[in-house]
Amino acid sequence: MGPGLGPERHFGFTDPLAEQFGPPADPDGPLSRARSVRITRDYVAAFLGLQLKGRHPPLLGGPTPTNPEVVFQQP
């Protein structure tokens, strides 16, 4: 498996849509909306760089000090 945010509650990149069509996002979640979006964008960009350009970004190699919220799970 790959990276993912830990089991704690967090904001996701789909929260703005969810707020339009459902209950508001959890304001008590430990990750701010901006931080959650930043992490998601960084990892999606790293994944696409790997798949489309053959680049092997360190971000996908395992935990990083800059993203302590991200948990890597081994298959």
PDB file of C-alpha atoms in Angstrom:
ATOM      1  CA  MET A   1       0.000   0.000   0.000  1.00  0.00           C
ATOM      2  CA  GLY A   2       0.993   3.617  -0.199  1.00  0.00           C
ATOM      3  CA  PRO A   3       0.844   6.683   1.943  1.00  0.00           C
ATOM      4  CA  GLY A   4      -2.238   7.862   3.745  1.00  0.00           C
ATOM      5  CA  LEU A   5      -3.187  10.193   6.517  1.00  0.00           C
ATOM      6  CA  GLY A   6      -3.450   8.592   9.916  1.00  0.00           C
ATOM      7  CA  PRO A   7      -6.715   7.415  11.442  1.00  0.00           C
ATOM      8  CA  GLU A   8      -7.393  10.747  13.113  1.00  0.00           C
ATOM      9  CA  ARG A   9     -10.055  13.033  11.715  1.00  0.00           C
ATOM     10  CA  HIS A  10      -8.818  15.377   9.021  1.00  0.00           C
ATOM     11  CA  PHE A  11     -10.033  17.678   6.308  1.00  0.00           C
ATOM     12  CA  GLY A  12      -9.876  16.250   2.810  1.00  0.00           C
ATOM     13  CA  PHE A  13      -9.647  17.860  -0.583  1.00  0.00           C
ATOM     14  CA  THR A  14     -13.318  17.030  -1.211  1.00  0.00           C
ATOM     15  CA  ASP A  15     -14.547  18.887   1.881  1.00  0.00           C
ATOM     16  CA  PRO A  16     -15.592  22.007  -0.030  1.00  0.00           C
ATOM     17  CA  LEU A  17     -17.966  19.835  -2.082  1.00  0.00           C
ATOM     18  CA  ALA A  18     -19.197  18.026   0.998  1.00  0.00           C
ATOM     19  CA  GLU A  19     -19.995  21.324   2.671  1.00  0.00           C
ATOM     20  CA  GLN A  20     -22.209  22.281  -0.262  1.00  0.00           C
ATOM     21  CA  PHE A  21     -24.098  18.992  -0.219  1.00  0.00           C
ATOM     22  CA  GLY A  22     -23.901  17.793   3.373  1.00  0.00           C
ATOM     23  CA  PRO A  23     -22.894  18.663   6.912  1.00  0.00           C
ATOM     24  CA  PRO A  24     -19.923  20.988   7.454  1.00  0.00           C
ATOM     25  CA  ALA A  25     -16.411  19.628   7.874  1.00  0.00           C
ATOM     26  CA  ASP A  26     -15.252  18.835  11.396  1.00  0.00           C
ATOM     27  CA  PRO A  27     -13.653  22.020  12.774  1.00  0.00           C
ATOM     28  CA  ASP A  28     -12.044  19.994  15.588  1.00  0.00           C
ATOM     29  CA  GLY A  29     -10.006  17.848  13.180  1.00  0.00           C
ATOM     30  CA  PRO A  30      -6.269  18.031  13.932  1.00  0.00           C
ATOM     31  CA  LEU A  31      -5.342  19.033  10.369  1.00  0.00           C
ATOM     32  CA  SER A  32      -6.362  22.364   8.985  1.00  0.00           C
ATOM     33  CA  ARG A  33      -8.024  22.466   5.609  1.00  0.00           C
ATOM     34  CA  ALA A  34      -4.961  24.214   4.135  1.00  0.00           C
ATOM     35  CA  ARG A  35      -2.575  21.570   5.520  1.00  0.00           C
ATOM     36  CA  SER A  36      -4.726  18.702   4.274  1.00  0.00           C
ATOM     37  CA  VAL A  37      -4.940  20.236   0.797  1.00  0.00           C
ATOM     38  CA  ARG A  38      -1.168  20.855   0.744  1.00  0.00           C
ATOM     39  CA  ILE A  39      -0.390  17.241   1.694  1.00  0.00           C
ATOM     40  CA  THR A  40      -2.859  15.900  -0.863  1.00  0.00           C
ATOM     41  CA  ARG A  41      -1.459  18.087  -3.648  1.00  0.00           C
ATOM     42  CA  ASP A  42       2.138  17.154  -2.826  1.00  0.00           C
ATOM     43  CA  TYR A  43       1.462  13.417  -2.853  1.00  0.00           C
ATOM     44  CA  VAL A  44      -0.717  13.505  -5.972  1.00  0.00           C
ATOM     45  CA  ALA A  45       1.990  15.501  -7.775  1.00  0.00           C
ATOM     46  CA  ALA A  46       4.647  13.032  -6.612  1.00  0.00           C
ATOM     47  CA  PHE A  47       2.546  10.068  -7.744  1.00  0.00           C
ATOM     48  CA  LEU A  48       1.892  11.614 -11.155  1.00  0.00           C
ATOM     49  CA  GLY A  49       5.571  12.478 -11.534  1.00  0.00           C
ATOM     50  CA  LEU A  50       6.399   8.835 -10.882  1.00  0.00           C
ATOM     51  CA  GLN A  51       3.752   7.400 -13.188  1.00  0.00           C
ATOM     52  CA  LEU A  52       3.970   9.896 -16.037  1.00  0.00           C
ATOM     53  CA  LYS A  53       7.594  11.015 -15.985  1.00  0.00           C
ATOM     54  CA  GLY A  54       9.367   8.116 -14.316  1.00  0.00           C
ATOM     55  CA  ARG A  55      10.678  10.322 -11.524  1.00  0.00           C
ATOM     56  CA  HIS A  56      11.139   8.617  -8.172  1.00  0.00           C
ATOM     57  CA  PRO A  57      10.363  11.327  -5.624  1.00  0.00           C
ATOM     58  CA  PRO A  58      11.625  10.846  -2.061  1.00  0.00           C
ATOM     59  CA  LEU A  59       8.142  11.778  -0.868  1.00  0.00           C
ATOM     60  CA  LEU A  60       6.851   8.360  -1.955  1.00  0.00           C
ATOM     61  CA  GLY A  61       9.791   6.457  -0.474  1.00  0.00           C
ATOM     62  CA  GLY A  62       8.572   6.521   3.096  1.00  0.00           C
ATOM     63  CA  PRO A  63       7.873   8.851   6.007  1.00  0.00           C
ATOM     64  CA  THR A  64       9.374  12.316   5.807  1.00  0.00           C
ATOM     65  CA  PRO A  65      10.044  14.847   8.572  1.00  0.00           C
ATOM     66  CA  THR A  66       8.108  17.488   6.630  1.00  0.00           C
ATOM     67  CA  ASN A  67       4.940  15.344   6.574  1.00  0.00           C
ATOM     68  CA  PRO A  68       4.716  13.599   9.961  1.00  0.00           C
ATOM     69  CA  GLU A  69       0.932  13.191   9.525  1.00  0.00           C
ATOM     70  CA  VAL A  70       1.412  10.762   6.623  1.00  0.00           C
ATOM     71  CA  VAL A  71       1.513   7.086   7.569  1.00  0.00           C
ATOM     72  CA  PHE A  72       2.960   4.462   5.236  1.00  0.00           C
ATOM     73  CA  GLN A  73       1.477   0.993   5.386  1.00  0.00           C
ATOM     74  CA  GLN A  74       3.302  -2.092   4.190  1.00  0.00           C
ATOM     75  CA  PRO A  75       1.369  -4.690   2.181  1.00  0.00           C
TER      76      PRO A  75
END
